Short mmCIF file of C-alpha atoms in Angstrom, two decimals:
data_model
loop_
_atom_site.label_atom_id
_atom_site.label_comp_id
_atom_site.label_asym_id
_atom_site.label_seq_id
_atom_site.Cartn_x
_atom_site.Cartn_y
_atom_site.Cartn_z
CA UNK V 1 5.78 7.01 33.69
CA UNK V 2 6.47 5.46 30.36
CA UNK V 3 8.35 8.24 28.04
CA UNK V 4 6.69 8.54 24.85
CA UNK V 5 8.72 7.76 21.70
CA UNK V 6 9.34 10.70 19.56
CA UNK V 7 9.38 10.31 16.09
CA UNK V 8 10.51 12.24 13.05
CA UNK V 9 8.54 11.69 10.13
CA UNK V 10 10.44 12.80 7.33
CA UNK V 11 8.88 12.29 3.95
CA UNK V 12 11.67 11.48 1.39
CA UNK V 13 11.32 11.43 -2.43
CA UNK V 14 12.87 8.82 -4.58
CA UNK V 15 16.60 8.82 -4.61
CA UNK V 16 16.94 10.91 -7.79
CA UNK V 17 20.48 11.91 -7.37
CA UNK V 18 21.71 8.17 -7.40
CA UNK V 19 22.74 6.83 -10.63
CA UNK V 20 20.49 4.57 -12.49
CA UNK V 21 21.17 0.85 -12.02
CA UNK V 22 21.00 0.05 -15.91
CA UNK V 23 23.57 -1.42 -18.16
CA UNK V 24 23.50 1.71 -20.29
CA UNK V 25 26.16 3.90 -20.82
CA UNK V 26 25.76 7.09 -18.65
CA UNK V 27 25.98 10.17 -20.61
CA UNK V 28 24.72 13.75 -20.81
CA UNK V 29 23.18 14.39 -23.84
CA UNK V 30 22.29 18.33 -24.31
CA UNK V 31 20.12 18.99 -27.20
CA UNK V 32 19.52 22.36 -28.97
CA UNK V 33 16.31 21.28 -30.95
CA UNK V 34 13.30 22.53 -29.81
CA UNK V 35 10.25 20.27 -29.26
CA UNK V 36 7.42 20.95 -31.37
CA UNK V 37 5.25 17.98 -31.22
CA UNK V 38 2.54 17.96 -28.76
CA UNK V 39 3.03 15.55 -25.50
CA UNK V 40 1.55 14.30 -22.44
CA UNK V 41 3.30 15.18 -19.12
CA UNK V 42 3.35 15.59 -15.54
CA UNK V 43 4.63 17.93 -13.24
CA UNK V 44 4.26 19.15 -9.53
CA UNK V 45 2.89 17.12 -6.59
CA UNK V 46 3.05 17.05 -2.92
CA UNK V 47 4.98 19.76 -1.59
CA UNK V 48 8.27 18.55 0.33
CA UNK V 49 7.66 18.31 3.70
CA UNK V 50 8.76 16.84 7.22
CA UNK V 51 6.92 16.67 9.98
CA UNK V 52 7.07 15.95 13.71
CA UNK V 53 4.89 13.13 15.34
CA UNK V 54 5.18 11.86 18.39
CA UNK V 55 2.72 9.35 19.17
CA UNK V 56 2.96 5.66 18.01
CA UNK V 57 -0.18 4.94 15.96
CA UNK V 58 -1.40 8.38 14.96
CA UNK V 59 -1.41 9.52 11.78
CA UNK V 60 -0.45 12.50 9.62
CA UNK V 61 -1.90 13.69 6.64
CA UNK V 62 0.75 15.15 4.17
CA UNK V 63 -1.23 17.87 2.22
CA UNK V 64 -0.24 18.05 -1.13
CA UNK V 65 0.22 20.73 -3.83
CA UNK V 66 -1.24 20.73 -7.21
CA UNK V 67 -0.24 18.26 -9.89
CA UNK V 68 -1.02 18.90 -13.32
CA UNK V 69 -1.07 16.70 -16.30
CA UNK V 70 -0.86 18.46 -19.43
CA UNK V 71 -2.20 16.70 -22.67
CA UNK V 72 -1.53 18.72 -26.16
CA UNK V 73 -1.29 15.70 -27.98
CA UNK V 74 -4.49 16.36 -29.86
CA UNK V 75 -5.71 13.06 -30.66
CA UNK V 76 -5.52 12.00 -27.13
CA UNK V 77 -5.82 8.41 -26.47
CA UNK V 78 -6.61 8.97 -22.62
CA UNK V 79 -4.03 9.01 -19.75
CA UNK V 80 -4.02 7.60 -16.22
CA UNK V 81 -1.94 8.80 -13.16
CA UNK V 82 -0.89 5.91 -10.47
CA UNK V 83 0.74 6.36 -7.28
CA UNK V 84 3.14 3.69 -5.85
CA UNK V 85 4.70 3.35 -2.58
CA UNK V 86 8.82 3.55 -2.57
CA UNK V 87 11.10 3.01 0.35
CA UNK V 88 13.01 5.83 1.50
CA UNK V 89 16.52 5.60 0.90
CA UNK V 90 19.79 7.27 2.64
CA UNK V 91 19.71 9.31 5.28
CA UNK V 92 18.83 13.10 6.33
CA UNK V 93 21.04 15.32 8.34
CA UNK V 94 19.26 16.46 11.63
CA UNK V 95 21.27 19.39 13.58
CA UNK V 96 24.40 18.40 11.58
CA UNK V 97 24.10 14.87 12.27
CA UNK V 98 23.63 12.50 9.55
CA UNK V 99 20.72 10.20 10.70
CA UNK V 100 19.52 7.17 8.71
CA UNK V 101 16.21 7.08 7.54
CA UNK V 102 13.81 3.86 8.14
CA UNK V 103 10.87 2.87 6.39
CA UNK V 104 7.42 3.43 8.17
CA UNK V 105 6.55 0.55 5.68
CA UNK V 106 4.03 0.58 2.89
CA UNK V 107 1.00 -0.63 5.60
CA UNK V 108 1.39 2.83 6.81
CA UNK V 109 1.02 4.98 3.73
CA UNK V 110 -2.34 5.76 1.87
CA UNK V 111 -2.71 8.18 -1.24
CA UNK V 112 -5.58 10.41 -1.71
CA UNK V 113 -7.45 9.49 -4.94
CA UNK V 114 -8.95 12.34 -7.21
CA UNK V 115 -12.20 12.08 -8.58
CA UNK V 116 -15.02 14.13 -10.38
CA UNK V 117 -13.48 15.59 -13.38
CA UNK V 118 -15.10 18.91 -13.60
CA UNK V 119 -15.10 21.13 -16.70
CA UNK V 120 -14.19 20.94 -20.10
CA UNK V 121 -11.84 19.66 -22.88
CA UNK V 122 -9.41 22.42 -22.88
CA UNK V 123 -8.04 24.78 -19.99
CA UNK V 124 -7.83 24.02 -16.58
CA UNK V 125 -9.96 21.42 -15.07
CA UNK V 126 -9.40 20.22 -11.44
CA UNK V 127 -10.48 17.28 -9.48
CA UNK V 128 -11.96 17.33 -5.92
CA UNK V 129 -10.08 15.26 -3.58
CA UNK V 130 -11.07 11.52 -3.45
CA UNK V 131 -10.55 9.15 -0.51
CA UNK V 132 -7.62 7.62 0.92
CA UNK V 133 -6.36 4.35 -0.44
CA UNK V 134 -3.42 2.05 0.93
CA UNK V 135 -0.91 1.66 -1.57
CA UNK V 136 2.56 -0.64 -1.36
CA UNK V 137 5.31 -1.20 -3.26
CA UNK V 138 4.04 -4.03 -5.79
CA UNK V 139 0.74 -2.66 -7.17
CA UNK V 140 0.09 1.03 -8.11
CA UNK V 141 -3.25 2.87 -7.28
CA UNK V 142 -4.85 4.99 -9.91
CA UNK V 143 -5.40 8.50 -8.63
CA UNK V 144 -6.72 10.38 -11.54
CA UNK V 145 -7.67 9.35 -15.29
CA UNK V 146 -9.18 10.75 -18.35
CA UNK V 147 -10.65 8.81 -21.07
CA UNK V 148 -9.86 9.45 -24.79
CA UNK V 149 -12.50 11.94 -25.09
CA UNK V 150 -11.70 14.09 -21.81
CA UNK V 151 -8.17 13.98 -21.36
CA UNK V 152 -7.14 16.92 -23.45
CA UNK V 153 -5.96 20.28 -22.10
CA UNK V 154 -4.45 20.55 -18.83
CA UNK V 155 -5.83 19.05 -15.87
CA UNK V 156 -4.85 19.79 -12.37
CA UNK V 157 -5.68 18.10 -9.15
CA UNK V 158 -4.96 18.04 -5.67
CA UNK V 159 -2.69 15.20 -3.92
CA UNK V 160 -2.27 14.08 -0.51
CA UNK V 161 -0.97 11.01 1.61
CA UNK V 162 -1.20 9.77 5.09
CA UNK V 163 1.44 8.23 6.82
CA UNK V 164 1.02 6.28 10.24
CA UNK V 165 3.52 6.20 12.64
CA UNK V 166 4.62 2.32 13.08
CA UNK V 167 3.01 0.74 16.06
CA UNK V 168 6.67 -0.55 16.43
CA UNK V 169 8.36 2.42 16.42
CA UNK V 170 11.37 3.49 18.40
CA UNK V 171 12.48 6.42 20.46
CA UNK V 172 14.51 8.89 18.42
CA UNK V 173 14.64 6.93 14.84
CA UNK V 174 13.53 8.86 11.66
CA UNK V 175 11.00 7.34 9.70
CA UNK V 176 10.19 8.19 6.17
CA UNK V 177 8.10 7.36 3.42
CA UNK V 178 7.90 8.25 -0.74
CA UNK V 179 5.52 8.06 -3.46
CA UNK V 180 5.95 8.11 -7.02
CA UNK V 181 3.17 9.56 -9.15
CA UNK V 182 3.30 8.06 -12.95
CA UNK V 183 1.48 9.35 -15.85
CA UNK V 184 1.01 7.39 -18.71
CA UNK V 185 -1.22 6.87 -21.84
CA UNK V 186 -3.82 4.37 -21.62
CA UNK V 187 -3.05 1.10 -22.94
CA UNK V 188 -6.25 -0.81 -24.52
CA UNK J 1 -17.02 -2.35 17.68
CA UNK J 2 -13.80 -4.40 18.94
CA UNK J 3 -10.63 -2.04 18.21
CA UNK J 4 -8.47 -3.03 15.64
CA UNK J 5 -4.77 -3.45 16.33
CA UNK J 6 -3.91 -0.04 15.06
CA UNK J 7 -6.51 1.79 17.02
CA UNK J 8 -5.20 0.30 20.21
CA UNK J 9 -2.47 3.16 20.31
CA UNK J 10 -2.43 5.40 22.85
CA UNK J 11 -4.43 8.66 22.50
CA UNK J 12 -2.19 11.65 21.81
CA UNK J 13 -3.12 13.80 24.77
CA UNK J 14 -2.05 11.18 27.20
CA UNK J 15 1.45 10.98 26.47
CA UNK J 16 4.08 12.82 28.06
CA UNK J 17 5.90 13.99 24.90
CA UNK J 18 5.88 17.55 25.05
CA UNK J 19 9.52 18.35 26.58
CA UNK J 20 10.88 16.41 23.48
CA UNK J 21 9.37 18.52 21.04
CA UNK J 22 11.51 21.55 20.80
CA UNK J 23 14.42 19.47 20.40
CA UNK J 24 13.11 17.63 17.31
CA UNK J 25 11.52 20.64 15.77
CA UNK J 26 15.00 22.29 16.07
CA UNK J 27 16.54 19.41 14.05
CA UNK J 28 13.87 19.50 11.42
CA UNK J 29 14.72 23.27 10.82
CA UNK J 30 18.11 22.44 9.80
CA UNK J 31 16.95 20.23 7.16
CA UNK J 32 18.01 21.52 4.04
CA UNK J 33 15.30 23.05 1.46
CA UNK J 34 14.49 20.24 -1.25
CA UNK J 35 14.98 21.05 -4.57
CA UNK J 36 11.43 19.85 -5.62
CA UNK J 37 10.05 23.11 -4.23
CA UNK J 38 11.52 24.85 -7.21
CA UNK J 39 9.46 22.04 -9.49
CA UNK J 40 6.47 22.45 -7.64
CA UNK J 41 3.53 23.08 -10.06
CA UNK J 42 2.74 26.59 -9.95
CA UNK J 43 -1.06 27.94 -11.07
CA UNK J 44 -1.42 28.11 -14.46
CA UNK J 45 -1.40 25.60 -17.60
CA UNK J 46 2.04 26.76 -18.71
CA UNK J 47 3.70 24.79 -16.70
CA UNK J 48 4.97 21.39 -18.65
CA UNK J 49 7.06 18.18 -17.71
CA UNK J 50 8.57 15.23 -19.63
CA UNK J 51 7.33 12.74 -22.00
CA UNK J 52 8.67 9.86 -23.95
CA UNK J 53 7.44 9.20 -27.42
CA UNK J 54 7.93 6.73 -30.35
CA UNK J 55 9.41 8.57 -33.22
CA UNK J 56 7.18 9.35 -36.31
CA UNK J 57 8.38 6.57 -38.39
CA UNK J 58 8.86 3.85 -35.78
CA UNK J 59 7.24 0.55 -37.22
CA UNK J 60 5.97 -0.08 -33.34
CA UNK J 61 4.27 3.19 -33.05
CA UNK J 62 0.59 2.34 -31.64
CA UNK J 63 -2.12 3.79 -33.40
CA UNK J 64 -2.58 6.93 -31.10
CA UNK J 65 1.18 7.58 -31.30
CA UNK J 66 1.88 7.56 -27.77
CA UNK J 67 3.49 4.27 -27.03
CA UNK J 68 5.37 0.97 -28.38
CA UNK J 69 3.37 -2.11 -29.58
CA UNK J 70 5.70 -4.62 -30.59
CA UNK J 71 3.34 -7.23 -31.46
CA UNK J 72 4.21 -10.72 -31.34
CA UNK J 73 7.95 -11.49 -30.60
CA UNK J 74 9.32 -15.16 -30.37
CA UNK J 75 10.99 -16.11 -27.37
CA UNK J 76 14.54 -15.68 -27.64
CA UNK J 77 14.22 -12.70 -30.43
CA UNK J 78 15.30 -8.96 -29.97
CA UNK J 79 13.60 -6.05 -31.04
CA UNK J 80 15.04 -2.53 -31.15
CA UNK J 81 14.18 1.06 -32.33
CA UNK J 82 14.60 4.70 -31.27
CA UNK J 83 12.45 6.91 -28.96
CA UNK J 84 12.00 10.30 -28.19
CA UNK J 85 12.51 11.91 -24.74
CA UNK J 86 10.79 15.32 -24.65
CA UNK J 87 11.16 18.37 -22.30
CA UNK J 88 7.96 20.44 -23.05
CA UNK J 89 8.69 22.69 -19.99
CA UNK J 90 10.50 26.15 -20.12
CA UNK J 91 13.10 24.99 -17.68
CA UNK J 92 16.44 22.71 -18.31
CA UNK J 93 15.67 19.34 -16.82
CA UNK J 94 18.19 16.43 -16.05
CA UNK J 95 16.33 13.02 -16.58
CA UNK J 96 16.90 9.57 -15.34
CA UNK J 97 15.97 7.13 -18.45
CA UNK J 98 14.99 3.38 -17.21
CA UNK J 99 12.58 0.57 -18.27
CA UNK J 100 10.28 -1.06 -15.87
CA UNK J 101 7.66 -3.89 -15.40
CA UNK J 102 3.77 -2.69 -15.47
CA UNK J 103 1.20 -4.26 -13.91
CA UNK J 104 -2.66 -3.66 -13.62
CA UNK J 105 -3.22 -0.91 -11.25
CA UNK J 106 -6.13 -0.93 -8.63
CA UNK J 107 -8.65 1.60 -10.03
CA UNK J 108 -7.81 1.25 -13.60
CA UNK J 109 -4.36 1.59 -15.65
CA UNK J 110 -1.38 0.27 -15.65
CA UNK J 111 1.03 0.71 -12.69
CA UNK J 112 4.91 1.02 -13.21
CA UNK J 113 7.59 -0.14 -11.18
CA UNK J 114 9.90 1.80 -9.07
CA UNK J 115 13.62 2.08 -10.64
CA UNK J 116 14.60 0.48 -7.35
CA UNK J 117 12.49 -2.69 -7.62
CA UNK J 118 13.83 -5.52 -9.08
CA UNK J 119 12.47 -5.97 -12.77
CA UNK J 120 11.50 -9.29 -14.09
CA UNK J 121 10.08 -8.93 -17.34
CA UNK J 122 10.09 -5.80 -19.82
CA UNK J 123 12.02 -3.96 -17.41
CA UNK J 124 14.85 -6.83 -17.12
CA UNK J 125 14.64 -7.51 -20.94
CA UNK J 126 14.98 -3.95 -21.74
CA UNK J 127 18.27 -1.99 -22.41
CA UNK J 128 18.53 1.59 -23.24
CA UNK J 129 21.53 3.66 -25.05
CA UNK J 130 21.31 6.26 -22.50
CA UNK J 131 20.68 6.13 -18.83
CA UNK J 132 20.62 10.01 -18.17
CA UNK J 133 20.21 13.02 -20.09
CA UNK J 134 19.80 16.88 -19.72
CA UNK J 135 17.33 18.84 -21.62
CA UNK J 136 17.08 22.32 -22.46
CA UNK J 137 13.85 24.20 -22.13
CA UNK J 138 11.90 22.69 -25.17
CA UNK J 139 14.30 20.43 -25.88
CA UNK J 140 14.13 16.52 -27.04
CA UNK J 141 16.87 13.85 -27.57
CA UNK J 142 16.80 10.08 -29.20
CA UNK J 143 17.81 7.19 -27.70
CA UNK J 144 17.77 3.57 -28.68
CA UNK J 145 16.23 0.58 -26.92
CA UNK J 146 16.80 -3.04 -27.38
CA UNK J 147 14.50 -5.58 -26.04
CA UNK J 148 15.90 -8.84 -25.92
CA UNK J 149 13.12 -11.58 -24.92
CA UNK J 150 14.87 -14.75 -22.91
CA UNK J 151 14.57 -18.01 -25.05
CA UNK J 152 12.85 -19.19 -22.06
CA UNK J 153 10.19 -16.69 -21.65
CA UNK J 154 6.62 -17.55 -20.68
CA UNK J 155 3.67 -17.22 -23.54
CA UNK J 156 1.87 -14.26 -23.04
CA UNK J 157 1.16 -10.44 -22.96
CA UNK J 158 3.33 -8.46 -21.52
CA UNK J 159 3.44 -4.74 -20.69
CA UNK J 160 6.33 -2.60 -19.37
CA UNK J 161 7.60 1.28 -19.77
CA UNK J 162 10.53 3.51 -20.90
CA UNK J 163 10.30 5.94 -17.84
CA UNK J 164 11.92 9.50 -18.00
CA UNK J 165 11.98 10.48 -14.04
CA UNK J 166 13.27 14.12 -13.18
CA UNK J 167 16.80 14.39 -11.04
CA UNK J 168 15.88 16.25 -8.05
CA UNK J 169 19.89 16.83 -7.43
CA UNK J 170 20.00 16.96 -3.83
CA UNK J 171 19.48 14.51 -0.75
CA UNK J 172 17.04 16.40 0.83
CA UNK J 173 13.74 15.34 2.06
CA UNK J 174 11.00 15.62 -0.60
CA UNK J 175 8.11 13.72 -0.71
CA UNK J 176 7.08 12.78 -3.99
CA UNK J 177 8.58 11.79 -7.57
CA UNK J 178 6.51 12.47 -10.48
CA UNK J 179 7.63 10.72 -13.77
CA UNK J 180 6.53 9.76 -17.34
CA UNK J 181 6.26 6.25 -18.45
CA UNK J 182 5.70 5.37 -21.98
CA UNK J 183 4.14 1.71 -22.40
CA UNK J 184 5.68 -1.01 -24.15
CA UNK J 185 3.39 -4.02 -25.20
CA UNK J 186 4.31 -7.15 -26.49
CA UNK J 187 3.03 -10.63 -26.85
CA UNK J 188 5.12 -13.67 -26.72
CA UNK J 189 3.16 -16.28 -28.94
CA UNK J 190 1.69 -19.67 -27.34
CA UNK J 191 -0.52 -18.70 -24.58
CA UNK J 192 -4.06 -18.47 -24.38
CA UNK J 193 -5.71 -14.82 -25.10
CA UNK J 194 -5.26 -12.54 -22.27
CA UNK J 195 -2.54 -14.57 -20.62
CA UNK J 196 -0.13 -12.35 -18.64
CA UNK J 197 2.75 -14.64 -17.24
CA UNK J 198 3.34 -13.98 -13.42
CA UNK J 199 -0.06 -12.21 -13.04
CA UNK J 200 -2.48 -14.33 -12.17
CA UNK J 201 -4.71 -16.49 -15.09
CA UNK J 202 -7.51 -15.34 -17.16
CA UNK J 203 -10.36 -17.23 -14.90
CA UNK J 204 -8.40 -17.06 -11.43
CA UNK J 205 -10.06 -15.85 -8.18
CA UNK J 206 -9.37 -14.73 -4.94
CA UNK J 207 -7.96 -17.40 -2.75
CA UNK J 208 -7.78 -17.23 1.22
CA UNK J 209 -4.56 -19.38 1.84
CA UNK J 210 -4.03 -19.11 5.67
CA UNK J 211 -5.81 -17.81 8.89
CA UNK J 212 -3.80 -17.43 11.69
CA UNK J 213 -5.41 -16.65 15.25
CA UNK J 214 -3.09 -14.62 17.58
CA UNK J 215 -4.38 -13.49 20.81
CA UNK J 216 -3.68 -10.44 22.75
CA UNK J 217 -5.25 -10.75 26.38
CA UNK J 218 -8.85 -11.35 25.72
CA UNK J 219 -8.58 -10.28 22.39
CA UNK J 220 -8.68 -12.66 19.26
CA UNK J 221 -6.75 -11.03 15.79
CA UNK J 222 -6.80 -12.97 12.81
CA UNK J 223 -3.78 -12.76 10.72
CA UNK J 224 -4.76 -13.64 7.05
CA UNK J 225 -3.01 -14.43 3.81
CA UNK J 226 -4.48 -14.37 0.75
CA UNK J 227 -3.70 -14.54 -3.11
CA UNK J 228 -5.37 -13.08 -5.96
CA UNK J 229 -5.13 -15.54 -9.00
CA UNK J 230 -7.08 -13.22 -11.21
CA UNK J 231 -5.39 -10.51 -13.86
CA UNK J 232 -6.95 -7.46 -12.17
CA UNK J 233 -5.80 -5.96 -8.60
CA UNK J 234 -8.45 -6.58 -5.97
CA UNK J 235 -9.41 -4.70 -2.98
CA UNK J 236 -11.45 -7.62 -0.93
CA UNK J 237 -13.68 -6.83 2.24
CA UNK J 238 -12.88 -8.83 4.96
CA UNK J 239 -15.57 -9.97 7.98
CA UNK J 240 -14.35 -11.93 10.96
CA UNK J 241 -17.32 -13.73 12.71
CA UNK J 242 -17.23 -15.55 16.06
CA UNK J 243 -19.73 -18.37 17.03
CA UNK J 244 -19.74 -19.01 20.51
CA UNK J 245 -20.79 -21.78 22.85
CA UNK J 246 -21.05 -19.41 25.63
CA UNK J 247 -22.30 -15.85 25.17
CA UNK J 248 -23.79 -14.18 21.99
CA UNK J 249 -22.19 -14.44 18.45
CA UNK J 250 -20.18 -11.45 17.23
CA UNK J 251 -19.43 -9.98 14.03
CA UNK J 252 -16.52 -7.24 13.17
CA UNK J 253 -16.98 -4.39 11.07
CA UNK J 254 -16.47 -4.98 7.35
CA UNK J 255 -13.20 -3.50 6.30
CA UNK J 256 -10.88 -3.50 3.59
CA UNK J 257 -8.26 -5.85 3.76
CA UNK J 258 -5.71 -4.27 1.00
CA UNK J 259 -5.09 -4.17 -2.27
CA UNK J 260 -3.39 -7.05 -3.72
CA UNK J 261 -2.05 -7.08 -7.43
CA UNK J 262 -2.68 -9.49 -9.89
CA UNK J 263 -1.25 -12.85 -9.40
CA UNK J 264 0.47 -11.53 -6.04
CA UNK J 265 -0.11 -12.68 -2.25
CA UNK J 266 -0.93 -10.46 0.68
CA UNK J 267 -0.66 -10.53 4.15
CA UNK J 268 -3.18 -8.25 6.44
CA UNK J 269 -4.19 -8.04 10.12
CA UNK J 270 -7.87 -7.78 10.54
CA UNK J 271 -9.72 -6.11 13.38
CA UNK J 272 -9.58 -7.79 16.50
CA UNK J 273 -12.74 -9.42 18.40
CA UNK J 274 -13.21 -10.50 22.00
CA UNK J 275 -11.63 -13.75 22.64
CA UNK J 276 -14.52 -16.49 23.26
CA UNK J 277 -14.62 -18.39 26.03
CA UNK J 278 -14.79 -21.86 25.97
CA UNK J 279 -15.17 -23.73 22.54
CA UNK J 280 -16.15 -21.45 19.62
CA UNK J 281 -15.95 -21.40 15.85
CA UNK J 282 -14.30 -18.16 14.05
CA UNK J 283 -14.79 -17.65 10.57
CA UNK J 284 -12.81 -15.21 8.26
CA UNK J 285 -14.62 -14.38 4.86
CA UNK J 286 -13.02 -12.20 1.97
CA UNK J 287 -15.32 -10.63 -0.44
CA UNK J 288 -14.38 -8.98 -3.82
CA UNK J 289 -15.68 -9.04 -7.56
CA UNK J 290 -13.17 -11.72 -8.26
CA UNK J 291 -14.43 -14.13 -5.96
CA UNK J 292 -15.14 -14.79 -2.37
CA UNK J 293 -12.93 -16.72 0.03
CA UNK J 294 -14.01 -18.12 3.67
CA UNK J 295 -12.09 -20.37 6.04
CA UNK J 296 -13.26 -21.61 9.41
CA UNK J 297 -11.16 -22.19 12.58
CA UNK J 298 -12.06 -23.84 15.67
CA UNK J 299 -10.73 -22.64 19.24
CA UNK J 300 -11.39 -23.68 22.62
CA UNK J 301 -10.17 -20.98 25.78
CA UNK J 302 -10.46 -21.58 29.36
CA UNK J 303 -8.33 -19.06 31.14
CA UNK J 304 -6.97 -19.76 34.24
CA UNK J 305 -8.82 -17.54 36.29
CA UNK J 306 -11.66 -18.75 34.77
CA UNK J 307 -10.68 -22.53 35.54
CA UNK J 308 -9.81 -21.27 39.16
CA UNK J 309 -13.22 -19.90 39.56
CA UNK J 310 -14.68 -22.93 38.12
CA UNK J 311 -12.86 -25.13 40.46
CA UNK J 312 -13.93 -22.80 43.60
CA UNK J 313 -17.68 -23.01 42.44
CA UNK J 314 -17.35 -26.88 42.26
CA UNK J 315 -15.66 -26.63 45.83
CA UNK J 316 -18.18 -24.51 46.99
CA UNK J 317 -21.04 -26.73 45.69
CA UNK J 318 -19.49 -29.78 47.12
CA UNK J 319 -19.13 -27.90 50.41
CA UNK J 320 -22.84 -26.83 50.86
CA UNK J 321 -23.94 -30.36 49.76
CA UNK J 322 -21.63 -31.66 52.72
CA UNK J 323 -23.14 -29.23 54.86
CA UNK J 324 -26.49 -30.26 53.76
CA UNK J 325 -25.79 -33.65 53.99
CA UNK J 326 -24.54 -33.19 57.57
CA UNK J 327 -27.07 -31.05 58.67
CA UNK J 328 -29.85 -33.89 57.23
CA UNK J 329 -28.10 -36.55 59.05
CA UNK J 330 -28.14 -34.31 62.42
CA UNK J 331 -31.66 -33.91 62.26
CA UNK J 332 -32.72 -37.44 61.51
CA UNK J 333 -30.22 -38.69 64.46
CA UNK J 334 -31.96 -35.89 66.61
CA UNK J 335 -35.48 -37.17 65.77
CA UNK J 336 -33.86 -41.05 66.25
CA UNK J 337 -33.09 -39.90 69.80
CA UNK J 338 -36.49 -39.59 71.59
CA UNK J 339 -37.71 -42.62 69.80
CA UNK J 340 -34.78 -44.76 71.37
CA UNK J 341 -35.44 -43.55 74.57
CA UNK J 342 -39.02 -44.50 74.46
CA UNK J 343 -42.09 -44.28 76.68
CA UNK J 344 -40.60 -46.88 79.33
CA UNK J 345 -37.64 -44.20 79.95
CA UNK J 346 -40.26 -41.77 80.90
#
């Protein structure tokens, strides 16, 4: 009888601790002034998770936490939140052993889009979950957005993505994936 | 419906994996707790993140005040200014700062490339005075940028971004990064309106470049390469149609082939269909708002069991004919014997 490969799907975030690969001077600039301007920003996201999956070709849904976009600009011009697949980097430590992480590949990752903006201009609004859409490392997918007329206040929506164990996965290999969510003002 | 390649994986309940599960679970428990857990969005509207803004007196500040419009920049020119990074939250944050390229996202808006992706346009042309900053709660910092358009840059419209990305601080497995991108928009003079170099053409359409038919037993699995020559991402619907000489025709379910960005190409595996016996025509069709594309391929498949069976059938028919001829000849000979004996012999 053939043994089924055991796979560990460790969802990894972008390599935040690594130094940026730009030519700029690395510096720490601690500033004491207080931000008073209105701004557009994003926080939250899919909860950190690691899951076990033992079956090649099966799909794990990584259910996310709330993601919040705060738009206190007043004269909002609208905004978009886009998601993009990113290859995982580095390794994870499993039972004291540093284990390299192999990318599941962008063919095996889908993100859930948000849809149906529900309430009003200010206060907390929510999106109901949308459909899963394939993401890759070249083209982003819009998961939430607001027009100039509707983007003010705080918008909260749920996030999730699906990871499918590659059909060519091998026994004992640690697979990972990462998704970047970016909020940006709308460009006409 | 014929199974696709991904659907061919065995069902979970059929695999003997249970005995290995505890070891893996134990290994996972050893994973360090990711720092992002502390940054997840609690309920309530007071959780705030980070943003990047033009300075109030910037000549490049857009009418909304939210991004940079550099206007028309000649190839070879250098543009520079200051921008402000804001921590709108109540906790200190360490941020990575960098410039990236941008391209239209599927579903609207612009998508901003990853820090670790190679940059080719605005991301490659822009340098920042800081690549990392620590901001206290409600803190802000100024940094300068310099955008140098290469002398040989192709004319057209460009969009990129200056990104602020919170540092997680640990190597633990976390699942997501959230970040802020301030768009940077500029035009390099000399191109038709709407032209975005490297990202398709204004009148471009969807193209089906190549279709390869891979066989897997009695399944025929098309692998396609398609290209989006338009300037918007498209998510085409694919359909495979088999026109058979032997047996009935077959049409696969219409499935998304996968989003392909403006000016980009992509490979996709389409759902397998039953491999046609004998000569047949397989057509692959892609449909999208940016045009349809279609290719036809002729196939001919005669598997050896089929050929062997055909050979046996021919031999069987030949043997039957032989037997029939022999029988007829014997009967004719039997009829001829009484005639040869004749009445004189009786």
